[in-house]
Coordinates of C-alpha atoms and ligand atoms in Angstrom, one line a residue:
Chain A
M1 CA -31.9 39.2 32.5
T2 CA -33.3 40.6 29.3
Q3 CA -31.0 42.2 26.8
A4 CA -31.8 45.0 24.4
P5 CA -32.9 43.5 21.1
L6 CA -30.2 43.5 18.4
P7 CA -30.6 46.2 15.8
K8 CA -32.1 45.1 12.5
A9 CA -29.9 44.7 9.5
H10 CA -30.4 47.3 6.8
V11 CA -30.0 45.6 3.5
R12 CA -30.0 47.0 -0.1
C13 CA -29.9 44.7 -3.1
Q14 CA -31.1 44.2 -6.6
L15 CA -34.2 41.9 -6.7
N16 CA -35.6 40.8 -10.0
G17 CA -34.0 43.8 -11.7
Q18 CA -35.2 46.4 -9.2
P19 CA -33.4 48.0 -6.3
V20 CA -34.8 46.9 -3.0
E21 CA -34.2 48.0 0.5
F22 CA -35.4 46.2 3.6
L23 CA -34.9 45.8 7.4
A24 CA -34.5 42.3 8.8
D25 CA -33.4 40.5 12.0
Q26 CA -29.7 39.7 11.6
H27 CA -30.4 36.0 12.0
M28 CA -33.2 35.8 9.4
S29 CA -32.7 33.8 6.3
L30 CA -33.1 35.2 2.8
L31 CA -36.0 32.8 2.4
E32 CA -37.8 34.3 5.4
V33 CA -37.1 37.8 4.1
L34 CA -38.5 37.0 0.7
R35 CA -41.7 35.4 2.0
E36 CA -42.4 37.3 5.2
V37 CA -40.8 40.8 4.7
L38 CA -41.1 41.3 1.0
D39 CA -44.3 39.2 0.4
L40 CA -42.7 37.2 -2.4
T41 CA -44.2 33.8 -1.6
G42 CA -43.3 32.2 -4.9
T43 CA -40.1 30.9 -3.3
K44 CA -41.1 27.9 -1.2
E45 CA -39.9 26.4 2.1
G46 CA -39.5 22.6 2.1
C47 CA -36.9 21.5 4.6
N48 CA -35.3 24.7 5.8
D49 CA -31.9 23.0 6.0
G50 CA -30.5 22.9 2.5
N51 CA -31.6 19.5 1.4
C52 CA -34.7 20.0 -0.8
G53 CA -34.0 23.0 -3.1
A54 CA -37.5 24.3 -2.9
C55 CA -36.1 27.7 -1.8
T56 CA -33.6 28.0 -4.7
V57 CA -32.9 31.5 -5.9
S58 CA -30.2 32.9 -8.0
M59 CA -27.6 35.1 -6.2
D60 CA -25.1 37.0 -8.3
G61 CA -25.8 34.5 -11.1
R62 CA -25.4 31.3 -9.1
I63 CA -28.1 29.2 -7.6
V64 CA -28.2 28.9 -3.8
D65 CA -30.6 27.6 -1.2
S66 CA -32.1 30.8 0.2
C67 CA -32.8 29.1 3.5
L68 CA -29.0 28.8 4.0
V69 CA -28.3 32.5 3.2
L70 CA -28.6 35.1 6.0
A71 CA -30.5 38.3 5.2
P72 CA -27.5 40.6 5.8
E73 CA -25.4 38.5 3.5
V74 CA -27.5 39.8 0.6
D75 CA -26.5 43.4 1.0
G76 CA -25.1 44.6 -2.4
R77 CA -26.1 41.4 -4.2
T78 CA -28.3 40.6 -7.2
I79 CA -31.1 38.2 -6.4
E80 CA -33.5 36.6 -8.9
T81 CA -36.6 34.7 -7.7
I82 CA -39.4 32.9 -9.5
E83 CA -41.3 36.2 -9.6
G84 CA -38.8 37.6 -12.0
M85 CA -38.8 34.7 -14.4
A86 CA -41.7 35.3 -16.8
P87 CA -41.6 38.2 -19.2
P88 CA -44.5 40.6 -18.8
G89 CA -47.7 39.0 -20.0
G90 CA -46.0 35.7 -20.9
L91 CA -44.2 32.7 -19.7
H92 CA -40.5 31.6 -19.8
P93 CA -40.0 28.7 -22.1
L94 CA -39.2 26.5 -19.1
Q95 CA -42.5 27.5 -17.4
R96 CA -44.3 26.6 -20.6
S97 CA -42.6 23.3 -21.1
F98 CA -43.3 22.4 -17.4
L99 CA -47.0 22.9 -18.1
E100 CA -46.9 21.1 -21.4
E101 CA -45.1 18.1 -19.9
A102 CA -47.2 18.1 -16.7
A103 CA -43.9 18.4 -14.8
L104 CA -45.7 19.4 -11.6
Q105 CA -48.3 18.1 -9.3
C106 CA -48.5 19.8 -5.9
G107 CA -46.1 22.5 -7.2
I108 CA -44.1 23.1 -4.0
C109 CA -40.8 22.1 -5.7
T110 CA -41.6 23.8 -9.0
P111 CA -40.2 27.3 -8.4
G112 CA -36.9 25.8 -7.2
F113 CA -36.7 23.5 -10.2
L114 CA -37.4 26.3 -12.6
I115 CA -34.8 28.6 -11.1
S116 CA -32.2 25.8 -11.1
A117 CA -33.0 24.6 -14.7
K118 CA -32.9 28.2 -16.0
A119 CA -29.4 28.6 -14.5
L120 CA -28.3 25.4 -16.2
L121 CA -29.7 26.3 -19.6
E122 CA -28.0 29.7 -19.5
R123 CA -24.7 28.0 -19.0
E124 CA -25.2 24.8 -21.0
P125 CA -28.1 25.2 -23.5
D126 CA -27.3 21.7 -24.8
A127 CA -27.1 19.8 -21.5
D128 CA -28.0 16.2 -22.0
E129 CA -30.3 14.1 -19.8
H130 CA -27.5 12.9 -17.5
R131 CA -26.2 16.4 -17.0
I132 CA -29.7 17.7 -16.3
R133 CA -30.3 15.0 -13.7
H134 CA -27.0 15.8 -12.1
W135 CA -27.6 19.5 -12.0
L136 CA -31.0 19.1 -10.5
A137 CA -29.9 16.7 -7.8
G138 CA -30.2 19.5 -5.2
N139 CA -33.9 19.8 -6.0
L140 CA -36.3 17.2 -4.6
C141 CA -39.8 16.3 -5.8
R142 CA -42.1 14.1 -3.9
C143 CA -44.7 13.9 -6.6
T144 CA -43.6 13.6 -10.2
G145 CA -40.8 11.0 -10.1
Y146 CA -38.5 13.4 -12.0
D147 CA -39.0 12.0 -15.5
K148 CA -41.5 14.6 -16.5
I149 CA -39.3 17.3 -15.1
V150 CA -36.3 16.1 -17.1
R151 CA -38.4 15.9 -20.2
A152 CA -39.7 19.4 -19.7
V153 CA -36.1 20.7 -19.4
L154 CA -35.2 18.9 -22.6
R155 CA -38.2 20.3 -24.3
A156 CA -37.4 23.9 -23.2
E157 CA -33.9 23.4 -24.7
T158 CA -35.4 22.7 -28.1
A159 CA -37.8 25.6 -27.7
M160 CA -35.0 27.9 -26.8
A161 CA -32.5 26.8 -29.4
P162 CA -31.5 29.3 -32.1
K163 CA -33.6 29.0 -35.2
A164 CA -30.7 27.6 -37.3
A165 CA -30.7 24.4 -35.2
A166 CA -34.4 24.1 -34.8
G167 CA -35.1 22.1 -38.0
R168 CA -32.7 19.2 -37.6
T169 CA -32.4 16.8 -34.7
R170 CA -30.2 18.3 -32.1
R171 CA -27.2 16.3 -31.1
K172 CA -26.7 16.0 -27.4
K173 CA -23.3 16.1 -25.8
S174 CA -22.4 12.7 -24.5
A175 CA -20.6 13.7 -21.2
Chain B
M1 CA -33.6 30.4 16.6
H2 CA -31.7 32.4 19.3
P3 CA -31.0 35.8 17.8
F4 CA -27.3 36.5 16.9
R5 CA -25.3 39.3 15.5
Y6 CA -24.0 39.0 12.0
V7 CA -20.6 40.5 11.6
A8 CA -19.0 40.8 8.1
A9 CA -15.3 40.8 8.9
G10 CA -13.1 42.7 6.5
S11 CA -9.8 41.5 7.9
I12 CA -8.3 38.7 10.0
D13 CA -7.9 41.1 12.9
E14 CA -11.5 42.2 12.8
A15 CA -12.6 38.5 12.8
V16 CA -10.3 37.6 15.6
A17 CA -11.5 40.6 17.7
V18 CA -15.2 39.5 17.4
L19 CA -14.4 35.9 18.2
R20 CA -12.4 37.0 21.2
E21 CA -15.1 39.2 22.5
H22 CA -17.7 36.4 22.4
G23 CA -15.5 33.4 23.2
A24 CA -17.5 30.2 22.7
R25 CA -20.6 32.2 21.9
A26 CA -19.3 33.2 18.5
R27 CA -18.1 31.2 15.5
P28 CA -16.9 31.9 12.0
L29 CA -19.3 31.7 9.1
A30 CA -18.2 30.6 5.6
G31 CA -20.8 29.1 3.3
G32 CA -23.2 28.4 6.2
T33 CA -24.3 25.0 4.8
D34 CA -23.4 23.3 8.1
I35 CA -23.7 25.9 10.7
L36 CA -27.0 27.5 9.7
A37 CA -28.7 24.1 9.6
Q38 CA -27.1 23.2 13.0
L39 CA -28.2 26.5 14.6
R40 CA -31.7 26.1 13.2
A41 CA -31.9 22.5 14.6
G42 CA -31.0 23.9 18.0
R43 CA -27.7 22.0 18.2
F44 CA -26.3 25.0 20.0
E45 CA -26.8 28.8 20.4
L46 CA -24.5 31.6 19.4
D47 CA -24.5 35.3 20.0
A48 CA -22.5 36.2 16.9
L49 CA -21.5 34.8 13.6
V50 CA -18.4 36.2 11.9
D51 CA -18.6 36.1 8.2
V52 CA -15.1 35.5 6.9
K53 CA -16.0 35.7 3.2
G54 CA -14.9 39.3 3.1
V55 CA -11.4 38.5 4.6
P56 CA -9.1 38.9 1.6
E57 CA -6.7 36.1 2.6
A58 CA -9.7 33.7 3.2
S59 CA -11.3 34.4 -0.2
A60 CA -8.3 34.0 -2.4
L61 CA -7.6 31.0 -4.5
R62 CA -4.0 31.1 -5.6
L63 CA -2.0 28.6 -7.7
G64 CA 1.7 29.4 -7.4
R65 CA 5.0 27.7 -7.9
D66 CA 5.1 26.2 -4.5
G67 CA 1.5 25.0 -4.6
L68 CA -2.1 25.9 -4.1
D69 CA -3.5 28.2 -1.5
I70 CA -7.2 27.7 -0.9
G71 CA -8.7 30.5 1.1
A72 CA -10.8 29.0 3.9
A73 CA -13.9 30.8 2.5
V74 CA -13.5 29.8 -1.2
P75 CA -16.6 27.9 -2.3
C76 CA -16.3 24.5 -4.0
Y77 CA -17.3 25.7 -7.5
R78 CA -14.4 28.1 -7.7
I79 CA -12.1 25.1 -7.2
Y80 CA -13.5 22.7 -9.7
E81 CA -14.3 25.4 -12.3
D82 CA -10.6 26.3 -12.4
P83 CA -9.0 24.2 -15.1
D84 CA -5.4 24.6 -13.8
V85 CA -6.4 23.6 -10.3
S86 CA -8.4 20.7 -11.7
A87 CA -5.4 19.4 -13.6
A88 CA -2.9 19.7 -10.7
Y89 CA -5.0 18.7 -7.7
P90 CA -7.3 15.9 -8.8
G91 CA -8.0 14.5 -5.4
I92 CA -9.2 17.8 -4.0
V93 CA -11.3 18.5 -7.1
D94 CA -12.9 15.1 -6.7
A95 CA -14.1 16.1 -3.3
A96 CA -15.1 19.7 -4.2
S97 CA -17.3 18.4 -7.0
L98 CA -19.2 16.0 -4.9
I99 CA -20.0 18.0 -1.7
G100 CA -23.8 18.5 -1.9
G101 CA -25.6 19.6 -5.0
I102 CA -25.0 22.7 -7.2
Q103 CA -26.7 25.0 -4.8
I104 CA -24.6 23.8 -1.9
Q105 CA -21.4 24.0 -4.0
S106 CA -22.2 27.7 -4.7
R107 CA -21.6 28.3 -1.0
A108 CA -19.9 25.4 0.8
T109 CA -16.2 25.8 1.4
I110 CA -13.4 23.3 2.0
G111 CA -12.4 25.4 5.0
G112 CA -15.9 24.9 6.5
N113 CA -15.8 21.2 5.6
L114 CA -12.5 20.9 7.5
C115 CA -13.5 23.0 10.5
N116 CA -16.9 21.3 10.9
A117 CA -14.8 18.1 11.2
A118 CA -17.6 15.6 10.5
P119 CA -16.2 12.0 10.3
S120 CA -17.9 11.8 6.9
A121 CA -16.4 15.0 5.5
D122 CA -15.4 14.5 1.9
S123 CA -12.6 16.9 1.6
I124 CA -10.4 16.0 4.6
G125 CA -9.1 12.7 3.2
P126 CA -8.1 14.3 -0.1
L127 CA -6.4 17.2 1.7
I128 CA -4.4 14.6 3.8
V129 CA -3.2 12.6 0.9
H130 CA -2.2 15.9 -0.9
A131 CA -0.2 16.6 2.3
A132 CA -2.1 19.9 2.9
A133 CA -1.7 22.1 6.0
V134 CA -4.0 24.8 7.3
T135 CA -3.0 28.2 8.5
L136 CA -4.9 29.4 11.6
A137 CA -4.9 33.0 12.9
G138 CA -5.7 34.0 16.5
P139 CA -4.8 36.8 18.9
A140 CA -1.2 35.5 19.2
G141 CA -0.6 35.5 15.4
T142 CA -0.7 32.6 13.0
R143 CA 0.3 28.9 13.2
T144 CA 0.2 26.1 10.6
V145 CA -1.2 22.7 11.3
P146 CA -1.0 19.7 9.0
V147 CA -4.5 18.6 8.0
D148 CA -3.8 15.0 9.3
S149 CA -3.5 16.3 12.8
F150 CA -6.2 18.9 12.7
C151 CA -9.3 16.9 13.7
T152 CA -9.4 15.6 17.3
A153 CA -12.9 14.1 17.6
P154 CA -16.2 14.2 15.7
G155 CA -16.9 18.0 15.3
R156 CA -13.8 18.9 17.2
T157 CA -10.5 20.3 16.0
V158 CA -7.3 22.0 17.3
L159 CA -8.9 25.4 16.6
G160 CA -9.1 27.7 19.6
E161 CA -12.3 29.6 20.4
D162 CA -10.7 32.8 19.2
E163 CA -9.0 31.3 16.1
L164 CA -10.0 31.1 12.5
A165 CA -8.8 29.1 9.6
V166 CA -7.3 31.5 7.0
S167 CA -6.2 29.2 4.2
I168 CA -5.1 25.8 3.3
H169 CA -1.8 25.2 1.6
V170 CA -1.5 22.2 -0.7
P171 CA 2.1 21.6 -1.9
R172 CA 2.8 21.4 -5.6
P173 CA 2.6 17.7 -6.4
P174 CA 5.8 16.1 -7.6
A175 CA 6.1 14.6 -11.1
R176 CA 4.2 11.4 -11.8
F177 CA 1.8 12.1 -8.9
G178 CA -1.8 11.0 -9.0
A179 CA -4.7 11.2 -6.5
A180 CA -8.3 10.2 -6.3
Y181 CA -11.2 10.3 -3.9
E182 CA -14.3 8.1 -4.0
R183 CA -17.1 7.5 -1.5
F184 CA -19.9 5.2 -1.3
I185 CA -23.4 6.6 -0.9
P186 CA -26.8 5.0 -1.4
R187 CA -27.8 7.7 -3.9
N188 CA -26.0 9.1 -6.9
E189 CA -25.6 12.6 -5.3
M190 CA -26.4 14.6 -2.2
D191 CA -25.7 12.1 0.5
I192 CA -23.3 11.5 3.4
A193 CA -20.4 9.1 2.8
V194 CA -20.9 5.6 4.3
V195 CA -17.2 5.3 3.5
G196 CA -14.8 7.5 1.7
V197 CA -11.3 6.7 0.5
A198 CA -8.6 9.1 -0.7
C199 CA -5.3 7.8 -2.3
A200 CA -2.3 9.5 -3.7
V201 CA 0.7 7.8 -5.4
V202 CA 3.9 8.9 -6.9
L203 CA 5.4 6.6 -9.6
D204 CA 9.1 6.2 -10.3
R205 CA 10.6 7.2 -13.6
S206 CA 9.8 3.9 -15.3
G207 CA 6.2 4.1 -14.2
E208 CA 6.5 0.5 -13.0
R209 CA 7.2 1.1 -9.3
I210 CA 5.3 3.0 -6.7
E211 CA 7.8 5.5 -5.1
S212 CA 5.4 6.7 -2.4
A213 CA 1.7 6.4 -1.4
R214 CA -0.7 8.0 1.0
I215 CA -4.2 6.6 1.9
A216 CA -6.8 8.3 4.1
L217 CA -10.2 6.9 5.1
A218 CA -13.4 8.8 5.9
S219 CA -16.4 7.7 7.9
V220 CA -14.7 4.7 9.5
G221 CA -13.5 6.4 12.7
P222 CA -14.1 9.4 14.8
T223 CA -11.6 11.4 12.8
P224 CA -10.1 10.7 9.3
I225 CA -7.8 7.7 9.5
V226 CA -4.4 7.7 7.8
A227 CA -4.0 4.1 6.6
A228 CA -0.2 4.2 6.9
K229 CA 0.4 0.5 6.8
A230 CA -1.7 0.0 3.7
A231 CA 0.2 2.9 2.0
A232 CA 3.6 1.4 3.1
S233 CA 2.7 -1.9 1.6
L234 CA 2.7 -0.4 -1.8
V235 CA 6.0 1.4 -1.7
G236 CA 8.7 -0.1 -3.9
G237 CA 6.3 -2.5 -5.6
P238 CA 4.5 -2.4 -8.9
P239 CA 1.2 -0.6 -9.4
S240 CA -0.6 -3.9 -9.9
A241 CA -4.1 -5.2 -9.2
D242 CA -2.7 -7.6 -6.7
A243 CA -0.9 -4.9 -4.8
F244 CA -4.0 -2.7 -4.7
R245 CA -6.1 -5.6 -3.5
A246 CA -3.6 -6.4 -0.8
A247 CA -3.5 -2.7 0.3
G248 CA -7.3 -2.7 0.5
E249 CA -7.1 -5.6 2.9
V250 CA -4.6 -3.8 5.1
A251 CA -6.6 -0.6 5.0
A252 CA -9.8 -2.5 6.0
D253 CA -7.8 -3.6 9.2
E254 CA -6.7 -0.1 9.9
A255 CA -10.3 1.3 9.7
S256 CA -12.3 1.4 13.0
P257 CA -15.8 1.7 11.8
I258 CA -19.0 1.6 13.9
D259 CA -22.5 0.3 13.2
D260 CA -25.0 3.0 12.5
M261 CA -28.1 3.7 10.4
R262 CA -25.9 4.2 7.4
G263 CA -23.9 1.0 7.5
T264 CA -22.6 -1.9 9.5
I265 CA -19.0 -2.5 10.5
G266 CA -18.7 -5.4 8.1
H267 CA -20.2 -3.5 5.2
R268 CA -17.9 -0.6 5.9
R269 CA -14.8 -2.7 6.0
D270 CA -15.8 -4.2 2.8
L271 CA -16.2 -0.8 1.2
V272 CA -12.8 0.2 2.4
R273 CA -11.4 -2.8 0.5
V274 CA -13.2 -2.0 -2.7
L275 CA -12.7 1.8 -2.6
T276 CA -9.0 1.5 -1.8
R277 CA -8.5 -0.7 -4.8
R278 CA -10.5 1.6 -7.0
T279 CA -9.0 4.9 -5.9
L280 CA -5.5 3.4 -6.2
E281 CA -6.3 2.4 -9.8
R282 CA -7.5 5.9 -10.6
A283 CA -4.6 7.6 -8.9
V284 CA -2.1 5.5 -10.8
Q285 CA -4.0 6.2 -14.0
R286 CA -3.8 9.9 -13.3
A287 CA -0.1 9.6 -12.3
S288 CA 0.7 8.1 -15.7
G289 CA -1.0 10.9 -17.5
G290 CA -4.4 9.3 -17.8
T291 CA -7.8 11.0 -17.4
A292 CA -8.1 14.3 -15.6
S293 CA -10.5 15.0 -12.8
G294 CA -13.4 17.3 -12.9
N295 CA -17.1 17.7 -12.3
T296 CA -18.3 15.4 -15.0
G297 CA -21.5 14.6 -13.3
R298 CA -20.8 10.9 -13.2
G299 CA -21.7 9.8 -9.7
T300 CA -19.2 7.5 -8.0
R301 CA -21.1 4.7 -6.2
Ligands
FAD1 C1 -27.8 19.3 1.4 C2 -26.4 19.2 1.9 C3 -25.5 18.3 1.4 C4 -24.2 18.2 1.9 N1 -23.4 17.3 1.3 C5 -22.2 17.1 1.8 C6 -21.3 16.1 1.2 O1 -21.7 15.5 0.2 N2 -20.1 15.9 1.7 C7 -19.7 16.7 2.8 O2 -18.5 16.5 3.2 N3 -20.4 17.6 3.3 C8 -21.7 17.8 2.9 N4 -22.5 18.8 3.4 C9 -22.0 19.5 4.6 C10 -21.5 20.9 4.3 O3 -22.0 21.4 3.1 C11 -20.0 20.8 4.1 O4 -19.4 20.4 5.3 C12 -19.4 22.2 3.8 O5 -18.1 22.0 3.2 C13 -19.3 23.2 4.9 O6 -18.7 24.4 4.5 P1 -19.4 25.8 4.8 O7 -18.5 26.8 4.2 O8 -20.8 25.8 4.4 O9 -19.3 25.8 6.4 P2 -20.0 26.6 7.5 O10 -21.4 26.1 7.7 O11 -20.0 28.1 7.2 O12 -19.1 26.3 8.7 C14 -18.9 25.0 9.2 C15 -18.2 25.0 10.5 O13 -16.9 25.4 10.3 C16 -16.6 26.6 11.0 N5 -15.8 27.5 10.1 C17 -16.2 27.9 8.9 N6 -15.2 28.6 8.3 C18 -14.2 28.7 9.3 C19 -13.0 29.3 9.4 N7 -12.5 30.1 8.3 N8 -12.2 29.2 10.5 C20 -12.7 28.5 11.5 N9 -13.9 27.9 11.5 C21 -14.6 28.0 10.4 C22 -17.9 27.2 11.4 O14 -17.9 28.0 12.5 C23 -18.8 25.9 11.5 O15 -18.6 25.4 12.8 C24 -23.8 18.9 3.0 C25 -24.7 19.9 3.5 C26 -26.0 20.0 3.0 C27 -26.9 21.0 3.6
FES2 S1 -36.1 24.9 2.1 FE1 -34.1 25.5 1.5 S2 -33.3 23.6 0.7 FE2 -35.2 23.0 1.5
FES3 S1 -44.7 18.5 -7.6 FE1 -45.0 18.0 -5.5 S2 -43.0 18.0 -4.8 FE2 -42.7 18.2 -6.9

């Protein structure tokens, strides 16, 4: 017996600063919507089950794995993806420091790391290495061995620090 | 994935009505960090998911005179980012801050952790030693079940098909109470407990005797194990290293671990010994006004 297909969910949200409206199957994930409905393929799929963080986006200011968010849950929310990270014609300091430190190889994990690291630096601009590693534990990288990524985040902290602090060696919190 | 309806319930009645309509073909959705992965892996099929995050009673986190009420849909970060909750409920905060990584903690709930009833679930032991009880709502009204009798088998609980968990009540701890939870995992973060141990103690006025104790073990049985004999062995005695070591021995006997890819029976019993001793030390330290809990980022291995 075939059943009538379920109606699509009609979703309105803020996406990278713009109002967006879309239709999606009710069981679709936010990741699928981004990549397949909205053609925003910067957000990557690694595991599709919450383990790798490649699909990390920001939802109402908190990072989430978009593969574990359903499309209809996004209604009324504010979403930021990697496509919204760089200012027009430039790069975000984290994007620049990832390039400078060669913190990527295949690049599949990179958008997720960038979104996660940005969320950390917005909360804790002085996060030390230990804190960075802890915060990024939900993002996996098969290529770099993580050291370069951590160095890139530390470098971005220095680049983003207010001018007053720039001259002297910045003290890192110890816990 | 089999297509399903997504229903954002705005009230308990609405959630119960949808669960009732679909029977075993519908389930509540909280953070989705267990159930969406399970659905995608084809573990089972559903016709409807009922999002309970919009149910006011399920999304409230309330610290009152009589204790803490954790709405079943409150994500972990709201628990460990609350300084008052962190100070008063150290064992629960230990668990909330080590479930998954930051992305998971943005979504994962204690209610979902409890209802998913994995033997390795990190929050259930802490809830048990904090003497928590969960309020369920169904077509016939509400009922309250102590967390230590909530799980019945791996992935199974006393929840009926048309019931949902609304909130978890954690009584206000008495004076000189301390609790702690630690697990062993092969990595620093983001892994499933090979063994987890939760302890709570209450010290007497002098601080030199243990007035009462509770110990619960994770990942060493089909459901969380209350190590009642180990806890009883501590009562009336001093909070000493010898007493903790002896309690660890008893707890290791009370565990009923299995061999699997994560660990052997022998390794697990050994871990119960070590973690019981360690969590007792920490619980006593907290009971005597020592260090607070919180998401410091220091992994416990
Ligand atoms: C990468 C990753 C890491 C993880 N790490 C850990 C870890 O370290 N420790 C750990 O213990 N777990 C871990 N988990 C498992 C999972 O995140 C937790 O069990 C989490 O607490 C589940 O909560 P949730 O809100 O996401 O539940 P959901 O997935 O929404 O629901 C889980 C189950 O509970 C039911 N349910 C949810 N809410 C209710 C309700 N109100 N009433 C009745 N039933 C309900 C659902 O129907 C479902 O069966 C991890 C998962 C992932 C993907
Ligand atoms: S694709 Fe979402 S966490 Fe891996
Ligand atoms: S650069 Fe390849 S996974 Fe990170």
